[in-house]
XYZ file of C-alpha atoms in Angstrom:
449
model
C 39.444 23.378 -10.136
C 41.015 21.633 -7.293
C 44.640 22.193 -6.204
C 45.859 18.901 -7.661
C 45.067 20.232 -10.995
C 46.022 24.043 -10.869
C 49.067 25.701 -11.723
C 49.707 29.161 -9.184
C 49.780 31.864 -12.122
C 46.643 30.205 -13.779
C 44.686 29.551 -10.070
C 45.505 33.237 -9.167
C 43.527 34.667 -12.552
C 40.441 32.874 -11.014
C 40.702 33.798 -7.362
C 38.345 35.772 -6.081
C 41.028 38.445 -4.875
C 42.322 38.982 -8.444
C 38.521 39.528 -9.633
C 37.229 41.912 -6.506
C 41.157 44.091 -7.740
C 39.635 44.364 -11.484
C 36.032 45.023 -10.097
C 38.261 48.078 -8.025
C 39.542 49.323 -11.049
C 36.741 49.361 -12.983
C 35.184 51.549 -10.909
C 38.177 53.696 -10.151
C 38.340 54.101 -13.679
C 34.295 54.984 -14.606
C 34.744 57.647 -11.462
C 38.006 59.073 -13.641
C 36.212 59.398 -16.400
C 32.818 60.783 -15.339
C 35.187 63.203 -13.600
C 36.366 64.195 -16.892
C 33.392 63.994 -18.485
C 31.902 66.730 -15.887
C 28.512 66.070 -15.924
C 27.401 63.957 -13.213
C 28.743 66.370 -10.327
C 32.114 64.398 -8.925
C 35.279 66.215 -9.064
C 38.794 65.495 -10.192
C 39.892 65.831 -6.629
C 37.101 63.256 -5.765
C 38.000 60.766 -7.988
C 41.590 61.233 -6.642
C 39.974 60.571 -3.349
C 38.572 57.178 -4.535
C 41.497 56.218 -6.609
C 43.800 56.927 -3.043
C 41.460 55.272 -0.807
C 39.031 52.287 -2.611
C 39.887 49.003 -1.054
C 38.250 45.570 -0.347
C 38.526 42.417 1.621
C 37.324 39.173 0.523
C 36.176 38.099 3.978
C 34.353 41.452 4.458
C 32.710 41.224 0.963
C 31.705 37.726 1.719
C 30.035 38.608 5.005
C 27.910 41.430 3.684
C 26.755 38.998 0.730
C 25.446 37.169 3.775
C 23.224 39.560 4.166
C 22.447 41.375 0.418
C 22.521 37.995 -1.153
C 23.678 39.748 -4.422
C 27.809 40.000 -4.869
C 28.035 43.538 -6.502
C 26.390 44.995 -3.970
C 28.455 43.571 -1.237
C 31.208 44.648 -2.744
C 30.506 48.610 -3.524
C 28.901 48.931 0.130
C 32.026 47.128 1.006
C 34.598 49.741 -1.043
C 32.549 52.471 0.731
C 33.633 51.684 3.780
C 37.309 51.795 2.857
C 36.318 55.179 0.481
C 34.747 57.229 3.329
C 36.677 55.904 6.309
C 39.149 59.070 6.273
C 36.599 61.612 5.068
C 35.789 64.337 7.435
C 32.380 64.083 9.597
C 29.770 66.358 8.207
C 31.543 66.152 4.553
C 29.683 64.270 1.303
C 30.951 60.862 0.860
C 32.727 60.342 -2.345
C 31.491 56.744 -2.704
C 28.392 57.984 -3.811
C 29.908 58.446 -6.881
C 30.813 54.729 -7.049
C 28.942 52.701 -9.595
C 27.012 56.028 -10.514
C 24.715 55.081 -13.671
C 25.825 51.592 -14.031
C 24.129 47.628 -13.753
C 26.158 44.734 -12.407
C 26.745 43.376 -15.545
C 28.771 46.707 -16.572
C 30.911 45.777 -14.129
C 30.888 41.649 -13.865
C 31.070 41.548 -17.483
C 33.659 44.001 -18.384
C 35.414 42.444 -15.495
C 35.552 38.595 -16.997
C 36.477 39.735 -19.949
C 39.388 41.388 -18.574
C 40.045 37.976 -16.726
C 39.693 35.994 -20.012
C 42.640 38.081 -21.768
C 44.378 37.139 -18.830
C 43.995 33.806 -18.939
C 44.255 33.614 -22.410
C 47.572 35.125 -22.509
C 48.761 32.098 -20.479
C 47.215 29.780 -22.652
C 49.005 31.329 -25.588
C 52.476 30.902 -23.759
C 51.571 27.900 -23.393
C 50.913 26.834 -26.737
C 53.942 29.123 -27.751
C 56.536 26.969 -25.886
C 55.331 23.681 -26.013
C 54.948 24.151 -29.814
C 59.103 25.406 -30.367
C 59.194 22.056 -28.322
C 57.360 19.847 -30.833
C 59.576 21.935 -34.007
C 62.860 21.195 -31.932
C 62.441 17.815 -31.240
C 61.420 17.102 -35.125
C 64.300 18.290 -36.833
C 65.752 16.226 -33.928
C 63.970 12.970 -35.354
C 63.949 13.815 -39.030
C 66.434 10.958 -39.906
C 65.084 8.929 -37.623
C 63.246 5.308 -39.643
C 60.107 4.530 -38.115
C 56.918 2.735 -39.402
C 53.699 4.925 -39.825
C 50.339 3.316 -38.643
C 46.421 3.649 -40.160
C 43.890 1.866 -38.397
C 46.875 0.895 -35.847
C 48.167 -1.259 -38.531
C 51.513 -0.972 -40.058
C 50.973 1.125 -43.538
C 54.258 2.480 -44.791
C 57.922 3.801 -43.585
C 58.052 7.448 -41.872
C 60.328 8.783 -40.004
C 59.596 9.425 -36.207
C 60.404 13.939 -36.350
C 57.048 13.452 -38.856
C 55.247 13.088 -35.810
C 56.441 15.840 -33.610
C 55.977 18.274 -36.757
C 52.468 16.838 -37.124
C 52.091 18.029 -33.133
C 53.819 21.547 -33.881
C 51.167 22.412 -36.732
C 48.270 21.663 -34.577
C 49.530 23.593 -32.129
C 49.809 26.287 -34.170
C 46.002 26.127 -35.252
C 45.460 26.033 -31.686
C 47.350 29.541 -31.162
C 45.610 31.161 -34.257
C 42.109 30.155 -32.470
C 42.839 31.039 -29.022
C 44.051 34.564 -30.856
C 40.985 35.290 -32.337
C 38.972 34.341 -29.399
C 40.995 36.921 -27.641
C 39.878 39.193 -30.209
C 36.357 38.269 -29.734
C 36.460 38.004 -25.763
C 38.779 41.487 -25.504
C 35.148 43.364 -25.222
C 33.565 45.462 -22.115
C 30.062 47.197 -21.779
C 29.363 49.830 -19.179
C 25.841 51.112 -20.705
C 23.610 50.492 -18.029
C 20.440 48.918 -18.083
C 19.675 47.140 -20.897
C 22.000 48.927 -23.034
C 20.651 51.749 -23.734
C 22.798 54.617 -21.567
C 20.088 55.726 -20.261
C 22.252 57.032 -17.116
C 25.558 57.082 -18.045
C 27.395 58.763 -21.152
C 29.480 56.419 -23.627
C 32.294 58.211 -22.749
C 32.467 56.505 -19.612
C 32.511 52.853 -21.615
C 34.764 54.338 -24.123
C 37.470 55.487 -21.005
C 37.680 52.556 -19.023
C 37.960 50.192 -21.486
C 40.535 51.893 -23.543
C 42.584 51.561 -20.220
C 41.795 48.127 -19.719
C 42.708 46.937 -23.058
C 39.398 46.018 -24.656
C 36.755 47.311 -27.137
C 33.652 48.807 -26.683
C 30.523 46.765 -26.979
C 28.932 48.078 -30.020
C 25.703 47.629 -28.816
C 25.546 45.143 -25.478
C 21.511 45.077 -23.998
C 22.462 44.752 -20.402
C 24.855 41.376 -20.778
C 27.807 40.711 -23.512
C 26.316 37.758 -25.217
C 27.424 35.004 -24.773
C 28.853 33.476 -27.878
C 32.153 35.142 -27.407
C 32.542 33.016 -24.174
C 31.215 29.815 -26.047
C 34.290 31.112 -28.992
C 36.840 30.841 -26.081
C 35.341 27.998 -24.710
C 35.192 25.754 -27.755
C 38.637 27.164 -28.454
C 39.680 25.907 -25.385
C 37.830 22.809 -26.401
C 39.756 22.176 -29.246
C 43.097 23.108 -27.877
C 42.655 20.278 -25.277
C 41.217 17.967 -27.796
C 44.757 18.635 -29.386
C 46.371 17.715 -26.172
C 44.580 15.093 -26.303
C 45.621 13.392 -29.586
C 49.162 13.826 -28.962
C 48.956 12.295 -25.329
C 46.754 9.249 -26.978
C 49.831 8.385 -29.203
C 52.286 8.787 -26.443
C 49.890 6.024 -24.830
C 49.862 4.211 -27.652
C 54.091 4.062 -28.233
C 54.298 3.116 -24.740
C 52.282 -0.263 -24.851
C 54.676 -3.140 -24.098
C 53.786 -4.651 -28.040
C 54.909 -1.471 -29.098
C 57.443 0.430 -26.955
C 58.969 3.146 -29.410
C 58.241 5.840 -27.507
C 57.106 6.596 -23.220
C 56.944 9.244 -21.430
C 59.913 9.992 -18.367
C 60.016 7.565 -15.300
C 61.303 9.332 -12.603
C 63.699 8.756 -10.141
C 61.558 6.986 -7.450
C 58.523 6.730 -8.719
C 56.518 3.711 -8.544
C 54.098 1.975 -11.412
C 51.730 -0.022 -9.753
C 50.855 -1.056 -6.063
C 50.789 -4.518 -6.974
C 53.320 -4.807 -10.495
C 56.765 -3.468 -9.647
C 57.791 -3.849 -13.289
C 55.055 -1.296 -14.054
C 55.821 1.732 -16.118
C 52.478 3.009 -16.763
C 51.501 5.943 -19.136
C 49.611 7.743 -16.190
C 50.839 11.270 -17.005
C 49.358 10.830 -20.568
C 46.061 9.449 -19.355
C 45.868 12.521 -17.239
C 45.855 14.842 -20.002
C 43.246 12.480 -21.636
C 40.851 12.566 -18.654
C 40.659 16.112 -18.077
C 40.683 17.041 -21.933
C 37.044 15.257 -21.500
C 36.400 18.527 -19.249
C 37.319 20.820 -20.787
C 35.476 19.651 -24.071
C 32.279 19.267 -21.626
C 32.434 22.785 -20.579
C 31.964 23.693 -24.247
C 28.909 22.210 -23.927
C 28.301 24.739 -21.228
C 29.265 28.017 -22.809
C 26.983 27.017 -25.776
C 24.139 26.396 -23.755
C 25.154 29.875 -22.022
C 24.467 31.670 -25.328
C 20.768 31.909 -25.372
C 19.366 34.376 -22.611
C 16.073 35.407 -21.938
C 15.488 38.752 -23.873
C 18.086 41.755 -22.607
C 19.360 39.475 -19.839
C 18.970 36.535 -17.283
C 21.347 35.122 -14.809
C 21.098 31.413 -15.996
C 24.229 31.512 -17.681
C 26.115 33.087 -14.498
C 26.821 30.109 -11.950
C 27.537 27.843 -14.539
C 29.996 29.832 -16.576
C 32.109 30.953 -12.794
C 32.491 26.769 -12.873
C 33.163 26.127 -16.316
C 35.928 29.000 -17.364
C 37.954 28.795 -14.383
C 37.761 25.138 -14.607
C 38.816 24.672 -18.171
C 41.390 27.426 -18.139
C 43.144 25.536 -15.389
C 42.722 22.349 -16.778
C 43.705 23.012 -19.751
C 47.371 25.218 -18.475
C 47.775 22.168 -16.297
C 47.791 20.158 -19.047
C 50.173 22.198 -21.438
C 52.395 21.845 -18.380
C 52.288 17.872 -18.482
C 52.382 17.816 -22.117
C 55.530 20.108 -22.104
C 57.420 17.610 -19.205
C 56.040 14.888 -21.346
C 57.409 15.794 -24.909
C 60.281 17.500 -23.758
C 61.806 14.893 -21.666
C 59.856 11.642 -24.202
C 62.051 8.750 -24.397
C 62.638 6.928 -27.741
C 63.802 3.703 -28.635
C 65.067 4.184 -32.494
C 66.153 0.702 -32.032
C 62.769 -0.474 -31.340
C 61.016 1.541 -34.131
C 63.761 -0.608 -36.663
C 62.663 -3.494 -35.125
C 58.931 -2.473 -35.778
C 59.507 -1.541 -38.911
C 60.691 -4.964 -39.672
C 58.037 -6.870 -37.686
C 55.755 -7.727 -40.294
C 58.328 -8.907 -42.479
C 57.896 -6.728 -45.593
C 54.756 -6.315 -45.766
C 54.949 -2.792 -45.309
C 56.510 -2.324 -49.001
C 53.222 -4.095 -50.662
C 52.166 -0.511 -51.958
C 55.680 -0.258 -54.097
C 55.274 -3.672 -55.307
C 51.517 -2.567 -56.506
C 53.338 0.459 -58.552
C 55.757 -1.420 -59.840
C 53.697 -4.129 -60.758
C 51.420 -1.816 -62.755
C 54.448 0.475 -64.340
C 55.438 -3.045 -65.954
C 52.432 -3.118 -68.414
C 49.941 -5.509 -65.716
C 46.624 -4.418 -65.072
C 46.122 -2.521 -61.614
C 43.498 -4.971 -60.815
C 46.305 -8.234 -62.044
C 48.631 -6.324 -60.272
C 46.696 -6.330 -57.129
C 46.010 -10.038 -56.986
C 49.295 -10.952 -56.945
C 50.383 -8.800 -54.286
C 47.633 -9.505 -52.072
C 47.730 -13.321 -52.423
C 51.315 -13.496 -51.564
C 50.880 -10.676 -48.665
C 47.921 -12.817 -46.795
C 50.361 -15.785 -46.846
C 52.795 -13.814 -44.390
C 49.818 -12.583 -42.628
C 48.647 -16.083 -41.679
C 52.346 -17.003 -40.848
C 52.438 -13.707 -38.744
C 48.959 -14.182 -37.605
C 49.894 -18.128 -36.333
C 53.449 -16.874 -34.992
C 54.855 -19.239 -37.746
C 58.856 -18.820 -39.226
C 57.550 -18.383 -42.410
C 59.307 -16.690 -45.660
C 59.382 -13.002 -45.296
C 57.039 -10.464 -48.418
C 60.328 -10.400 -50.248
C 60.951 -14.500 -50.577
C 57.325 -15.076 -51.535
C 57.406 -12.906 -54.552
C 60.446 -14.306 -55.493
C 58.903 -17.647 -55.268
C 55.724 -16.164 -57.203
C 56.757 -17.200 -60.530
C 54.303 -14.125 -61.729
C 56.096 -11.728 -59.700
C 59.521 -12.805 -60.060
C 59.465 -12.487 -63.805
C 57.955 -9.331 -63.198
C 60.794 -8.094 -60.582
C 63.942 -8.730 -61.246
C 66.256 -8.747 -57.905
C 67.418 -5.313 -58.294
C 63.762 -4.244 -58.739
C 62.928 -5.705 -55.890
C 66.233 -4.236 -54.147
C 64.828 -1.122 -54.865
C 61.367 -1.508 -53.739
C 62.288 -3.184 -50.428
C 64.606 0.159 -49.549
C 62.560 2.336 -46.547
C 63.992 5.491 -47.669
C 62.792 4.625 -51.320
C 59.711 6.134 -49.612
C 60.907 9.104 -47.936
C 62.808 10.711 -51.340
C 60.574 13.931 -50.674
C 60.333 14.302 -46.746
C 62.697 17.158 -46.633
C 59.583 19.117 -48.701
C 58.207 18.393 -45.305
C 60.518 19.514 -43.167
C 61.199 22.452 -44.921
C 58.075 23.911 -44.508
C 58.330 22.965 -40.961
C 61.021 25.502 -41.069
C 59.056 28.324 -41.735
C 56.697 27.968 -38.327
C 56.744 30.318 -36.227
C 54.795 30.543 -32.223
C-alpha cells in the first residue's frame, strides 16, 4: 500500500523487517525445541548459541536473493553468517542446525499467520473504538427528530442516534467475524514436505507454535490451505463494506438538498480549486474508493484457495499484495471513519426542517391505520389517502404553495368525517411514531466492543 494510505503501526506489520524478525524466531524456536527433543544431534548450549547470535539484514538478504532467486534461502544462508561469525575456526557451525527437517512453507506459512494475528489485533482495536464511538454518539442523538429515508424518499419520523446505533451493531458483527477469522488464521505447520514429518518430529510444530500463540495444523500437506486466508480476507471484505455504508450516508447527509449531517472542515482546508464555497465529502469518498479494494482482494484470497495437489506457489505473489494491502487499507480507513464520526457535524435544525419538507406526507401511513381502525376497508382506506397524498406531490413536484397532507384531508369530505381534528392532532404528532424507541435504545445499552 502506498504511504498516503498507511498508518505506521499497520505499515510496520507488513515490512519486510518485521517478517525476516518472525522468520528469526521461528527458527530460534524449532532449534529450542529439537534441542529438547534430543534427537537430531544439536545441543542446549547450541541452540543458546543461535538464540545469542541469529541476526539478519534486509539489504544483505536481498542481495543474496539476487543470486538464489528463492527468499528462504537467502535468508538462512544469510542468518548463518551472523550464527557462525564468532564461532571458533576448526569448530562445527551451529547453523547447520538451522531449518534442520523443515520446507519453506513451515516457515513462510507459520510466519504469515503470525503476521495476520498481528494485524488482526489492530483491526479489532479498531473496530473496538470506533464502535464505543457510534454507541456514544447515539444515546447522544436519541431525542434528536429526524426523518428516516427508503429508496431516498422520505418514509416516516426517526430520530437521528437510530442511525449511529444502526453503525454500532454492524460494527459489532464486524468484530465477531474478524474474531473468528483470528481463530481460523491463528494456525502454523512445521511438518516438512508435504506434511507428512517425514524429517522432523511433531514436537517441533507443537513447541514453536505454542510459543507463538497459534495451533497446530492438524494435518497441513506442505501449505496451510488457503481458505483461512480467503476467511480473513472476506472478513476484511465485509468489514470495509461496513465502512463503506456508513461513509455512503455521511455522503448522502452532506448533499446541499439535504445537509443534516457532514463530515469536519478544517481549519484551512480548501474544497475545490475552482468553487471556494466548496465543502466536499472527500474524506467519505475515500473510505468508499478503497473499500472497493479491499472487497477486490477477496476476490483474490478465494481464487488463492485452490492449489495444485500438496502445494504450488500461485497463490504466493498475489496474496504478499493483497493482505498487506487490505489490512492497511482497511486500518486507514477505521482511522478516517473514527475522525469522521467522532468529530460529524449535525444540523438538528435542518433535519426539522426536512422532516417538514414534504408537508405531511410523511404521516400518510397513520392516516392508513386510522382510516382502517374506523370500520373502512384497507383497500377504501388506501384510496383516499393516496389521492389526497399525490395532490401535494404534484404541488411539491411543481414547487407550487399548495395546502399541506393535513388541509387536504380536512378538505376530503371522506376523510374529514372520518378524522375528527383531534384525530388528526394525534396522527400528525412525530413522536406518535417513536412511543417504543427506547426498546431500541435499550438494547443498545447492552453492547459491548
Amino acid at each position: 500500500m502506498i504511504n498516503r494510505y498507511t498508518r505506521p503501526e499497520m505499515g510496520r506489520i507488513w515490512e519486510l523487517e518485521n517478517k525476516f524478525a518472525i522468520w528469526k524466531e521461528i527458527e530460534v524456536l524449532a532449534c529450542e525445541a529439537q534441542a529438547e527433543l534430543g534427537v537430531s544431534g544439536i545441543t542446549k548450549e547450541e541452540a543458546a548459541w543461535i538464540r545469542a547470535h541469529a541476526d539478519f539484514t534486509v539489504a544483505e538478504i536481498d542481495e543474496i536473493e539476487k543470486v538464489t532467486n528463492h527468499d528462504v534461502i537467502a535468508f538462512t544462508t544469510c542468518m548463518a553468517k551472523y550464527i557462525d561469525a564468532e564461532v571458533p575456526e576448526g569448530a562445527e557451525p551451529p547453523s547447520r542446525w538451522v531449518h534442520y527437517g523443515m520446507t519453506s512453507s513451515d516457515l513462510g506459512d507459520t510466519a504469515l499467520s503470525y503476521q495476520i494475528t498481528q494485524a488482526v489485533d489492530i483491526i479489532l482495536a479498531d473496530i473496538r473504538k470506533l464502535g464505543e464511538t457510534c454507541k456514544r454518539r447515539a444515546f447522544e442523538f436519541k431525542e434528536t427528530l429526524c426523518v428516516g429515508r427508503t429508496h431516498g424518499i422520505h418514509a416516516e419520523p426517526m430520530t437521528f442516534g437510530m442511525k449511529f446505533g444502526s453503525w454500532a451493531w454492524a460494527l459489532h458483527r464486524a468484530q465477531v467475524r474478524m474474531e473468528q477469522a483470528r481463530e481460523v488464521a491463528a494456525t502454523g505447520a512445521i511438518s516438512g514436505a508435504v506434511g507428512t514429518y517425514s524429517s522432523i518430529d511433531p514436537f517441533v510444530e507443537r513447541y514453536v507454535c505454542e510459543r507463538m500463540g497459534l495451533a497446530p495444523d492438524p494435518l497441513s500437506t506442505q501449505v496451510l490451505a488457503r481458505d483461512r486466508h480467503a476467511q480473513v480476507m472476506t472478513a476484511l471484505a465485509v468489514c470495509a463494506s461496513t465502512l463503506e455504508s456508513i461513509a455512503m450516508q455521511v455522503r448522502l447527509l452532506q448533499q446541499s438538498d439535504v445537509i443534516e449531517a457532514e463530515e469536519p472542515f478544517t481549519k484551512g482546508q480548501k474544497g475545490s480549486s475552482a468553487m471556494p464555497h466548496k465543502r466536499n465529502p472527500i474524506t467519505a469518498e475515500r473510505v468508499c474508493g478503497l473499500s472497493r479494494v479491499v472487497k477486490s482482494n477477496a476476490q483474490v484470497a478465494l481464487d488463492n484457495v485452490a492449489l495444485w495437489f500438496e502445494r504450488d506457489i500461485s497463490h504466493s505473489g498475489a496474496e504478499r499484495v493483497a493482505l498487506a494491502d487490505s489490512f492497511t487499507a482497511l486500518d486507514y480507513m477505521f482511522g478516517k471513519m473514527q475522525w469522521m464520526l467522532d468529530g460529524l457535524q449535525t444540523y438538528p435544525a435542518k433535519m426539522e426542517q426536512n422532516l417538514w419538507r414534504t408537508r405531511g406526507l410523511i404521516f400518510s401511513s397513520k392516516v392508513l391505520l386510522a382510516l382502517v381502525d374506523t370500520g373502512i376497508s384497507r383497500e377504501d382506506a388506501y384510496v383516499i389517502v393516496q389521492r389526497n397524498a399525490m395532490k401535494v406531490w404534484e404541488d411539491i413536484q411543481n414547487a407550487v404553495d399548495g395546502p399541506t397532507y393535513r388541509e387536504r384531508l380536512e378538505a376530503d369530505e371522506e376523510a374529514a368525517s372520518a378524522l375528527p381534528p383531534e384525530k388528526l392532532d394525534e396522527i400528525f404528532d412525530p413522536w406518535d411514531f417513536l412511543t417504543r424507541k427506547d426498546e431500541v435504545f435499550k438494547r443498545l445499552e447492552g453492547l459491548e466492543f
